[in-house]
Coordinates of C-alpha atoms and ligand atoms in Angstrom, one line a residue:
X1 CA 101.0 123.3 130.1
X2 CA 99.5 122.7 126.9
X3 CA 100.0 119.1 127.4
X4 CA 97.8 119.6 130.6
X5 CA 94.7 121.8 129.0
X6 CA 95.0 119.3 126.1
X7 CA 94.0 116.9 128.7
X8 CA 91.3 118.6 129.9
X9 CA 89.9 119.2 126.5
X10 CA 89.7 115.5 125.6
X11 CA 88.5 114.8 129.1
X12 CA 85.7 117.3 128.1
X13 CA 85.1 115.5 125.4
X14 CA 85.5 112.1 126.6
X15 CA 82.5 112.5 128.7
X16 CA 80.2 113.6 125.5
X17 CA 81.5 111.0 123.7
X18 CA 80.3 107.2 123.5
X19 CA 82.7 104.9 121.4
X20 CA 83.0 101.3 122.4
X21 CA 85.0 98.8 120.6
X22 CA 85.0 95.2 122.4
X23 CA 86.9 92.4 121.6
X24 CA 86.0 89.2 120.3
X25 CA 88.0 86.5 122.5
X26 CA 85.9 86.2 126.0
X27 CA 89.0 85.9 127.9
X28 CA 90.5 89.1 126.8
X29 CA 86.8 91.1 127.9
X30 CA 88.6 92.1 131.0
X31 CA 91.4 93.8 129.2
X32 CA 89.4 95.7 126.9
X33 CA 87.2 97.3 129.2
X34 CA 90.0 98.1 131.1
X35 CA 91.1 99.7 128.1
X36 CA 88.0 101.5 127.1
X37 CA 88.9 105.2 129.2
X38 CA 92.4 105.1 126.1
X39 CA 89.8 104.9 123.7
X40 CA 87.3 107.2 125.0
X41 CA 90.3 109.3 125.1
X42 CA 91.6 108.3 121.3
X43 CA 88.6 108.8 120.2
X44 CA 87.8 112.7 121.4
X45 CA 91.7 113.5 120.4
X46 CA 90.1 112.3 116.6
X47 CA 88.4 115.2 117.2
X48 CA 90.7 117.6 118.4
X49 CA 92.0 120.3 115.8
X50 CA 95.3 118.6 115.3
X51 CA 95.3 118.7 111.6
X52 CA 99.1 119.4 110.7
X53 CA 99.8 116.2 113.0
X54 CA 97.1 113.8 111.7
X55 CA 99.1 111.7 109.9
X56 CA 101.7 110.8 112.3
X57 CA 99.0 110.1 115.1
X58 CA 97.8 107.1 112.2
X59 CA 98.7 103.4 113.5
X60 CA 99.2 100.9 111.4
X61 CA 98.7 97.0 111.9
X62 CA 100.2 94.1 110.2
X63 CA 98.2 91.1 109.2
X64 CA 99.6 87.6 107.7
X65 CA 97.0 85.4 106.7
X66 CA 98.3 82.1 106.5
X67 CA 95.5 80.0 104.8
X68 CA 95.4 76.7 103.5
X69 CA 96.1 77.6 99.8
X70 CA 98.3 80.8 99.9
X71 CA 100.0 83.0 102.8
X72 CA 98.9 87.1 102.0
X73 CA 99.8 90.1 104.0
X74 CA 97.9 93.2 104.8
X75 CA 99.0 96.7 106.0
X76 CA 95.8 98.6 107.5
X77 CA 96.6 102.3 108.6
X78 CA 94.0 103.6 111.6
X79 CA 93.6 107.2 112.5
X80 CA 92.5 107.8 115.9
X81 CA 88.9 107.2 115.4
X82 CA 89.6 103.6 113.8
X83 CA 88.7 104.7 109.9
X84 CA 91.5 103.5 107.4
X85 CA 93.5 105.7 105.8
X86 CA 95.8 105.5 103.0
X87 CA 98.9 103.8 102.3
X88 CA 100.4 105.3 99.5
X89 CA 97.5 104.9 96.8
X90 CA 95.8 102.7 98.7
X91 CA 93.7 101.8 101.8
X92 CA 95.7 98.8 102.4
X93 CA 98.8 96.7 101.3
X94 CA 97.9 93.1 99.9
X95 CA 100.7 90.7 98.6
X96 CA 100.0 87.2 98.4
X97 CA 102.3 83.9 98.0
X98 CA 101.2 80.2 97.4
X99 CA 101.6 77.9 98.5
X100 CA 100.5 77.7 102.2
X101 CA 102.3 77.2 105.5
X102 CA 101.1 73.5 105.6
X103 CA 102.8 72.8 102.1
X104 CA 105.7 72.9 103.9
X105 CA 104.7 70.6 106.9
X106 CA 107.8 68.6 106.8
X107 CA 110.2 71.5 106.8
X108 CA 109.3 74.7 109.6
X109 CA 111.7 77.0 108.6
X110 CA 110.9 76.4 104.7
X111 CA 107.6 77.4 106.1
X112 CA 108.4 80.6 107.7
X113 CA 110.9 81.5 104.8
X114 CA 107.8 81.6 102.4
X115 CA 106.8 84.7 103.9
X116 CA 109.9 86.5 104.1
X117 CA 109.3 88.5 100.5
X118 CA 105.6 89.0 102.3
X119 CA 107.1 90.5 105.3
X120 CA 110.0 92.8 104.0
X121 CA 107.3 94.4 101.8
X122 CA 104.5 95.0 104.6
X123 CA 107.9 96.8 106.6
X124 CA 108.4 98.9 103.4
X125 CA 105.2 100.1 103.6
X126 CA 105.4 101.4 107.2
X127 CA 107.4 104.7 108.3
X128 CA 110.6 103.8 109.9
X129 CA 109.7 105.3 113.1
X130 CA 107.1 103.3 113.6
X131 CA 107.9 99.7 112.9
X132 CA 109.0 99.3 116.5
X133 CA 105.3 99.9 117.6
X134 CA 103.5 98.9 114.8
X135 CA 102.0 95.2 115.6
X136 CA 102.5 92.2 113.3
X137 CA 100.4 89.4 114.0
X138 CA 100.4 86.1 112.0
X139 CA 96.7 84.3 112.0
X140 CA 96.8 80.5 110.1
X141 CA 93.6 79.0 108.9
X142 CA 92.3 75.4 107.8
X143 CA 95.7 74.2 106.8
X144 CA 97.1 74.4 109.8
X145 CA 94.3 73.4 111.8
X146 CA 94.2 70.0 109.9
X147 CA 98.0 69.3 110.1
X148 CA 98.8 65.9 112.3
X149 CA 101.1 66.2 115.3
X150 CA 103.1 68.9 116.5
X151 CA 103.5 70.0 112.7
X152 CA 101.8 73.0 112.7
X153 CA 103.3 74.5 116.0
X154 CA 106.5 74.0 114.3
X155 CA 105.7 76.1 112.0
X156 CA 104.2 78.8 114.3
X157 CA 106.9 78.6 116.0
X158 CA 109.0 79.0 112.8
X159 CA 107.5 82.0 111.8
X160 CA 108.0 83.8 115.8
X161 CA 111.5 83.0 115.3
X162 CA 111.9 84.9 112.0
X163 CA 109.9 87.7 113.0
X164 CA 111.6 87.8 115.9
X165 CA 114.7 87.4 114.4
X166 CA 114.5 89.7 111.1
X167 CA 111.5 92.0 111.5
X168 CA 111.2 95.6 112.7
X169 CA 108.1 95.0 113.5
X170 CA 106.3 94.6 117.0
X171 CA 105.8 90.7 117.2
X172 CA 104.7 88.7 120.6
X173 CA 104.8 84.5 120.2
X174 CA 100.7 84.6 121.1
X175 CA 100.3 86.9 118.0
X176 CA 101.6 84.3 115.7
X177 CA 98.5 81.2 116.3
X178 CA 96.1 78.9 114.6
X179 CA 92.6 81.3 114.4
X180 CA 89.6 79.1 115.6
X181 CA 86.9 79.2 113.0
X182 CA 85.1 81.2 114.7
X183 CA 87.0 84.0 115.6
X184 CA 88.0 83.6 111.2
X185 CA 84.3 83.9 110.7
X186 CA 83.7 86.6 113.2
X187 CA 86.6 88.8 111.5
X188 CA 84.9 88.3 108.4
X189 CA 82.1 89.6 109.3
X190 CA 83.5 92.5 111.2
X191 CA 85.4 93.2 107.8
X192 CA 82.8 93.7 105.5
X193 CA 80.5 95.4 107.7
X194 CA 83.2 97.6 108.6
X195 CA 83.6 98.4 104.8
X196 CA 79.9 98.7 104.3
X197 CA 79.6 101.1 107.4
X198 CA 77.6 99.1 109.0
X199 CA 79.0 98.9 112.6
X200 CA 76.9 101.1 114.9
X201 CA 73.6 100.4 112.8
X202 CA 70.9 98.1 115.0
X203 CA 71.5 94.2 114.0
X204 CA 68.8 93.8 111.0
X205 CA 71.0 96.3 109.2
X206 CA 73.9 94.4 108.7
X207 CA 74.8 91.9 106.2
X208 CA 75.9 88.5 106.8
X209 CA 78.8 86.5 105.3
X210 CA 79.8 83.6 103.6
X211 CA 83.9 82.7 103.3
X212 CA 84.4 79.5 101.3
X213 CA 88.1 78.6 102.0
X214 CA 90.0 76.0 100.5
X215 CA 89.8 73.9 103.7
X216 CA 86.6 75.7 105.5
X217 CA 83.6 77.4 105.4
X218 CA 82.3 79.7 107.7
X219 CA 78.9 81.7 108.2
X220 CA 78.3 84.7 110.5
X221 CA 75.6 86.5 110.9
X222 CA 73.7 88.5 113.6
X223 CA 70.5 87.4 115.6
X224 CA 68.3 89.6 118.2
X225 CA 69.4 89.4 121.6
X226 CA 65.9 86.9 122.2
X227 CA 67.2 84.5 120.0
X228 CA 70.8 84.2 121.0
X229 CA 69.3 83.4 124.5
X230 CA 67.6 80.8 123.1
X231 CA 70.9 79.0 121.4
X232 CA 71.5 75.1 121.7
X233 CA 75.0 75.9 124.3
X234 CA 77.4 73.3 123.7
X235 CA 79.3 71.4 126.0
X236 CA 82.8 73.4 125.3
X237 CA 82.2 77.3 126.0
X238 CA 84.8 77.4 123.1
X239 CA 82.6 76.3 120.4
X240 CA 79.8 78.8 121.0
X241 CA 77.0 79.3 118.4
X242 CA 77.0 82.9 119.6
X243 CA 79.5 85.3 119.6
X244 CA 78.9 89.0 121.7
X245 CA 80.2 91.5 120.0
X246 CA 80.0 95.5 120.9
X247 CA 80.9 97.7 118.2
X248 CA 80.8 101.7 117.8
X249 CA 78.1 101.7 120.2
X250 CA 75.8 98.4 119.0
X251 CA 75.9 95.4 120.7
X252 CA 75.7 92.5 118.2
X253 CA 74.7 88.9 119.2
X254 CA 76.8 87.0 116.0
X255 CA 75.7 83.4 115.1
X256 CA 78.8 81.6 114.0
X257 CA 79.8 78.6 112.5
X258 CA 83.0 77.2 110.9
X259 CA 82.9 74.0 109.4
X260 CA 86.2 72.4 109.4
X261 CA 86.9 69.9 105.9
X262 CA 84.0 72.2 103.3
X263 CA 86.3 74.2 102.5
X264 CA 86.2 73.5 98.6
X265 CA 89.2 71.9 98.5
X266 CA 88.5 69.5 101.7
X267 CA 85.1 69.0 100.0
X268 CA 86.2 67.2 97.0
X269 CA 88.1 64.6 99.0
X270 CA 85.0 64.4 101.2
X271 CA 83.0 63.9 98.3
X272 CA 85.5 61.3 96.4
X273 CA 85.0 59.5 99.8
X274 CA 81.3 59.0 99.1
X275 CA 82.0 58.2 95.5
X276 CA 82.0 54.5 94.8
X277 CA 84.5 52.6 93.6
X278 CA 83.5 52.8 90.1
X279 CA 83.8 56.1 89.7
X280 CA 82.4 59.9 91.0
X281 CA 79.6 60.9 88.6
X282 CA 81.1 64.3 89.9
X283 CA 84.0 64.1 87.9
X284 CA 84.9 65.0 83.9
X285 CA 83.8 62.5 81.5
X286 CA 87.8 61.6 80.5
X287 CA 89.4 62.0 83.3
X288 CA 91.4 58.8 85.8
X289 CA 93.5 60.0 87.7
X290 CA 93.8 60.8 91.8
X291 CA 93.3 63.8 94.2
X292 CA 95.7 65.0 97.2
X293 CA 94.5 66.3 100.1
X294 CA 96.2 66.9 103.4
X295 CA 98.8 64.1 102.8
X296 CA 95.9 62.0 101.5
X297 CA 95.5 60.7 98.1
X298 CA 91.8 59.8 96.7
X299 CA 91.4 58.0 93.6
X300 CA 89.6 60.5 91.4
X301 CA 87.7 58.8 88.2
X302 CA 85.0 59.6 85.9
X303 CA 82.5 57.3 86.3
X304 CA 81.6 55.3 82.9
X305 CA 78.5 57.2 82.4
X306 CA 80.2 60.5 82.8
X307 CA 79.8 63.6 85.0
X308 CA 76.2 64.0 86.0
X309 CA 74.1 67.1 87.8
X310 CA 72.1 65.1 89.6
X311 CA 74.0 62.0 90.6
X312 CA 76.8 64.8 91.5
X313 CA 74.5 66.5 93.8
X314 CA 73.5 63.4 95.7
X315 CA 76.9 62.7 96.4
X316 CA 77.6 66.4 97.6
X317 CA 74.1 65.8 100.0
X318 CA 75.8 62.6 101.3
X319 CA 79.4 64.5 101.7
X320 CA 77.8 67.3 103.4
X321 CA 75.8 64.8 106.1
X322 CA 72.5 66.9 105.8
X323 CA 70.0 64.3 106.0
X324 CA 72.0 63.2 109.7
X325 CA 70.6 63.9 112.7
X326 CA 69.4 67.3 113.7
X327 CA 68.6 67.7 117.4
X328 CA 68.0 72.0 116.9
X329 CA 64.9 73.4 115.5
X330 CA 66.4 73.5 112.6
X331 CA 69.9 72.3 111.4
X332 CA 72.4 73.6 108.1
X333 CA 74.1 70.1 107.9
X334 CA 76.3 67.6 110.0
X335 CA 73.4 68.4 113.0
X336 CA 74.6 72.0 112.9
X337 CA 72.2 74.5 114.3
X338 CA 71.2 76.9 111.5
X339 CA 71.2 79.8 114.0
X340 CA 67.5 80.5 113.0
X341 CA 67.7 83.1 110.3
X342 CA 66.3 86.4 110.4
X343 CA 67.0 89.7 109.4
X344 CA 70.7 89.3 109.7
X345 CA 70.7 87.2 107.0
X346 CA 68.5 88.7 104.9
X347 CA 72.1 90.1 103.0
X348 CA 75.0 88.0 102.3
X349 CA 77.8 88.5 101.3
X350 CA 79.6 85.7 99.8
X351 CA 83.3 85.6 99.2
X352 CA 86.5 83.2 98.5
X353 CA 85.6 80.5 96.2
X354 CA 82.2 81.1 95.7
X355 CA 83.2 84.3 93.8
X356 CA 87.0 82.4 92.2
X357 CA 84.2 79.5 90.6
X358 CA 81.3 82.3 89.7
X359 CA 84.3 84.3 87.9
X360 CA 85.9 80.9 86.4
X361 CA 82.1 79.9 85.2
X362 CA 81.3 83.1 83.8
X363 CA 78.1 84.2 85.6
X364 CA 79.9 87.2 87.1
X365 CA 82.8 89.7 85.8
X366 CA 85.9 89.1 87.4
X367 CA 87.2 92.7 86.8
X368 CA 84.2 94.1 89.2
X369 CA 84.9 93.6 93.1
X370 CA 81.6 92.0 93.8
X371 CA 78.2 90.7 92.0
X372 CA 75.2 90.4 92.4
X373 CA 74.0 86.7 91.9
X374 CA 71.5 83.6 92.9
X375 CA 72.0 80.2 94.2
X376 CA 70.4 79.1 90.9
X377 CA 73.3 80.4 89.2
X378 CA 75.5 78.2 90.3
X379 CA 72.8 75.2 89.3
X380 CA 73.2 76.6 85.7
X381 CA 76.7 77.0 85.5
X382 CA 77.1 73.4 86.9
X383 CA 74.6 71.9 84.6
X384 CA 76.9 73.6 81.8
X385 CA 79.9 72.1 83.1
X386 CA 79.2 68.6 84.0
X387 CA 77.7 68.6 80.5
X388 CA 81.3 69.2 79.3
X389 CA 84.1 66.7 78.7
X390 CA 87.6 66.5 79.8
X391 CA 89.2 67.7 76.5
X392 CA 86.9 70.3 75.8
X393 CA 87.4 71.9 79.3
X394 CA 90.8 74.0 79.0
X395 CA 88.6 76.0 76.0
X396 CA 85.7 76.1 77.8
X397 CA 86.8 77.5 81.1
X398 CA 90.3 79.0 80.3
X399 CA 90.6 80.6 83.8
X400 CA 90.6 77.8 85.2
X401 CA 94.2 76.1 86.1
X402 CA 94.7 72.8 84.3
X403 CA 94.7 70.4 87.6
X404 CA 91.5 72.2 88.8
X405 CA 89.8 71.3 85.4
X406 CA 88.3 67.5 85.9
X407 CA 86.7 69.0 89.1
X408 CA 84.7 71.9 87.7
X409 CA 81.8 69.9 87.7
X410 CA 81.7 68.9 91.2
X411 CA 83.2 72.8 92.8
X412 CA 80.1 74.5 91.4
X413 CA 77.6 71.4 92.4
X414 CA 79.3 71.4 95.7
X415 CA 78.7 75.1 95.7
X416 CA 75.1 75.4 95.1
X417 CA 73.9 72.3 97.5
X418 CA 76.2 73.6 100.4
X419 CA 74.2 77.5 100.1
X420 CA 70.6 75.9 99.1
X421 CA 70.5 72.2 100.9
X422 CA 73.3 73.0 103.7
X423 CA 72.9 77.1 104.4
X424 CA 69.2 76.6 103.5
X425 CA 69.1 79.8 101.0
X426 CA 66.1 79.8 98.7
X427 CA 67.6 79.1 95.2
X428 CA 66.1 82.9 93.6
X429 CA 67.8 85.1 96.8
X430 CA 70.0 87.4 95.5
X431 CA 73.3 87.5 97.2
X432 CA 76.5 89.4 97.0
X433 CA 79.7 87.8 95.4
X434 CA 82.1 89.8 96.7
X435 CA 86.5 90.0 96.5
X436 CA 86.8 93.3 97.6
X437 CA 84.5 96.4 98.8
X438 CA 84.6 100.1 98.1
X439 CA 85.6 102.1 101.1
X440 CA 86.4 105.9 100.2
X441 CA 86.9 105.1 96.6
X442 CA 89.6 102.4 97.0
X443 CA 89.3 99.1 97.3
X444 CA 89.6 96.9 100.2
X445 CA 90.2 92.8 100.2
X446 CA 86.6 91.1 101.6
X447 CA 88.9 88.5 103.8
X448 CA 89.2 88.4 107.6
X449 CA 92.4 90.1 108.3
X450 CA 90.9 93.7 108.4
X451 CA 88.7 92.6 111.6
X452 CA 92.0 91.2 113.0
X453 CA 93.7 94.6 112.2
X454 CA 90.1 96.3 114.0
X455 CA 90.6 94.9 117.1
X456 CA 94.3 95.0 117.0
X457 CA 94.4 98.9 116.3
X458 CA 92.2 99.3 119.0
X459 CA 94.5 97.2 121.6
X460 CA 96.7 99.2 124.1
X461 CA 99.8 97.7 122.3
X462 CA 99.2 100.1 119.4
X463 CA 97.3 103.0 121.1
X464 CA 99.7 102.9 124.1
X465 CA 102.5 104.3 121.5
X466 CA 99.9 106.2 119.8
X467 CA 99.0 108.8 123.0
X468 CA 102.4 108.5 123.8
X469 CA 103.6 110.3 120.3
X470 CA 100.3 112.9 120.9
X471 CA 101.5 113.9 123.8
X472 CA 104.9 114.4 123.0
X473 CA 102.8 116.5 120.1
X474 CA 101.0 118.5 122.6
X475 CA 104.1 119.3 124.6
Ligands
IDP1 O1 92.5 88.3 100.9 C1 92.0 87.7 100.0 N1 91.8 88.2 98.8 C2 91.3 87.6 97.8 N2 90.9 86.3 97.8 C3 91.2 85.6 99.0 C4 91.7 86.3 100.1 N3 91.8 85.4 101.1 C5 91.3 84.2 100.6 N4 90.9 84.3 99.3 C6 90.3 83.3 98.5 O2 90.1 82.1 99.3 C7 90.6 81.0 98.6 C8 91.2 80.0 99.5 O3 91.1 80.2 100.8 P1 92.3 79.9 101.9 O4 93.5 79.5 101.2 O5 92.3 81.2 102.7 O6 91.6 78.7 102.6 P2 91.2 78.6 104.1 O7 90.4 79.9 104.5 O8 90.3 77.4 104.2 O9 92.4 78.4 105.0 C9 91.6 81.5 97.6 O10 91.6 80.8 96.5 C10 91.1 82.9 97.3 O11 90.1 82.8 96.3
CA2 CA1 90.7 82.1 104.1

């Protein structure tokens, strides 16, 4: 019986209430709004005076992130209303391994072994009773995407097997796959302006983002509804500019763009390509030697006149295509559309590498979880360090590991053309280094995984279990 007036009480409330999460993939659109009602209903329990039972009505949501340089976990907790809520201390778990999944690209189960000290902790960290309903999902970035053959779903299909063979944990083989850039770079920007508390707000006030991965980049950020109409629609629905998005209420039209090889490690070999033979004017007076990349080797050398600013940043231009053909308005480089600009953009928030190099260079104080900055500050740090010499590096920029050092030079030149010539940012805008954002007083990792764990916590996989225990509660 009180499982019945419960019932009626949220169906009360359900019909006062408006809260909409949508997913990102088109093709599961169907399945979320046939999900909606269980979260119209999720949502009004929040509400419900069910205090003494609030924490074991939280979900929780398992995220790998297998990128190209390192694999990390995150555990996310939900309560019914989708807000995070603690683990322990903290609003999240966050362990992290290196190297990545395509390290191993001769050896799968290597592979999936790497994560293994990843995964018993993230099953610690979640209450034995619910491991059996608490979703694991495995999402693998650039270093996977660029892996030849069937290498890379070897390895996926290395890592279903040990889930499925030593986890607790809810795994299905579709929730262990390569992310498409743009699904990465619309996470990202779900994460942070989930963080922020942003989603809900009308478009021009949220922030747009910036991930500089080791073997891609991505931007997000959102436009009016006018201009995503307007979008240059490429010839695979897959690789949209626009991605529709409806969150808390707001529906968001999200440019997006992931540019496979500028990540800052696939940059340098795309740079060392342009190089000439006699040397990279990019690269630390001192140094001969050769750069790996994805199974590749480059011959890396100083060139005899040393590293140079501006010889550097012509090569960068050249590596980055943006004087080639733009057939948009207006293109970011490679005859990308630049998605127009706008308020949307107005704020960004810049992670990955662009903070690691800011941090390594000085301009910003790795103990805080973001900066402010300017593009220009990256022009200064780099004039600083392609001024510098190979053997006066290490003192120079001591956070900086010692095979990273002949290339400090061309990361930070790299770094300023690909925001001012490629993302077309005016050298003096301020903009947001960030690592990790402030959500009730903890801190949470800027990366993609939390939007992953978003829509994941709001699938009927984990809400399913979810009104199953409340109304075992209200019984
Ligand atoms: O969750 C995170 N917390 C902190 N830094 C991160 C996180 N995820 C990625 N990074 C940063 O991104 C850099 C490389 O990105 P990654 O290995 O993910 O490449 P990819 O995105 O191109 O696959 C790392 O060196 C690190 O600075
Ligand atoms: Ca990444």
């Amino acid at each position: 019986m009180i499982y019945l007036s419960t019932r009626e009480r949220v169906r009360e409330r359900v019909r006062s209430l408006e809260f909409e999460l949508n997913k990102m993939m088109p093709k599961q659109k169907q399945g979320c709004s046939a999900f909606l009602p269980l979260l119209l209903i999720c949502s009004a329990l929040a509400t419900l005076p069910l205090t003494s039972t609030a924490v074991a009505n939280n979900s929780y949501v398992v995220i790998f992130d297998a990128g190209s340089s390192g694999s990390r976990v995150h555990v996310f907790s939900f309560d019914t209303d989708l807000n995070l809520v603690p683990i322990g201390n903290d609003l999240e778990l966050f362990l992290q391994t290196k190297p990545g999944l395509s390290a191993y690209a001769s050896d799968p189960k290597l592979a999936a072994a790497s994560l293994k000290p990843l995964l018993s902790a993230a099953e610690g960290a979640v209450p034995p009773q619910l491991r059996g309903s608490t979703p694991v999902k495995v999402g693998a970035t650039a270093g996977l995407r660029l892996l030849k053959g069937n290498a890379s779903e070897q390895i996926l299909q290395a890592v279903r097997d040990l889930l499925k063979g030593s986890s607790e944990l809810k795994s299905k083989p579709e929730w262990v796959s390569v992310l498409d850039g743009i699904q990465e770079g619309a996470f990202q920007w779900v994460t942070i302006n989930y963080l922020l508390g942003n989603l809900g707000k009308r478009f021009p006030n949220t922030v747009g983002v910036v991930d500089l991965g080791g073997g891609s980049v991505q931007m997000a950020y959102t436009i009016s509804a006018k201009h995503a109409r307007k979008a240059p629609k490429p010839s695979d629905p897959k690789d949209s500019y626009i991605k529709k998005l409806a969150l808390k209420g707001a529906k968001y039209n999200l440019y997006v763009h992931s540019y496979l090889n500028y990540g800052l490690l696939a940059a340098r070999a795309e740079i060392l390509k342009v190089a000439k033979t006699t040397g990279s004017s990019c690269i630390l007076n001192g140094f001969h030697g050769s750069y790996k990349y994805g199974g590749v080797e480059y011959k890396a050398s100083a060139s005899s006149a040393g590293s140079n600013m501006d010889s550097c940043r012509r090569e960068c231009i050249k590596a980055l295509k943006i004087n080639s053909t733009c057939i948009h308005p207006k293109c970011t480089f490679g005859g990308i559309w630049n998605g127009g600009g706008g308020p949307g953009k107005r704020n960004l928030y810049v992670a990955s590498f662009f903070f690691d190099r800011a941090a390594d260079a000085g301009f910003i104080d790795r103990s805080q979880p973001a900066s402010k900055a300017r593009p220009a500050d990256f022009k200064t740090a780099a004039d600083r360090a392609c001024a510098t010499k190979l053997n006066e590096a290490k003192s120079r920029y001591p956070t900086v590991q010692t095979d990273d050092l002949p290339y400090i030079c061309m990361d930070l030149v790299y770094q300023f053309t690909l925001l001012v010539d490629g993302f077309g940012l005016d050298p003096q805008q301020e903009i947001t280094l960030v690592k990790q954002v402030k959500y009730q007083n903890s801190l949470v990792e800027a990366a993609w995984p939390l939007g992953s764990a978003v829509e994941a916590a709001a699938s009927p996989s984990v809400l399913e279990p979810l009104i199953k225990r409340m109304e075992l509660y209200a019984n």
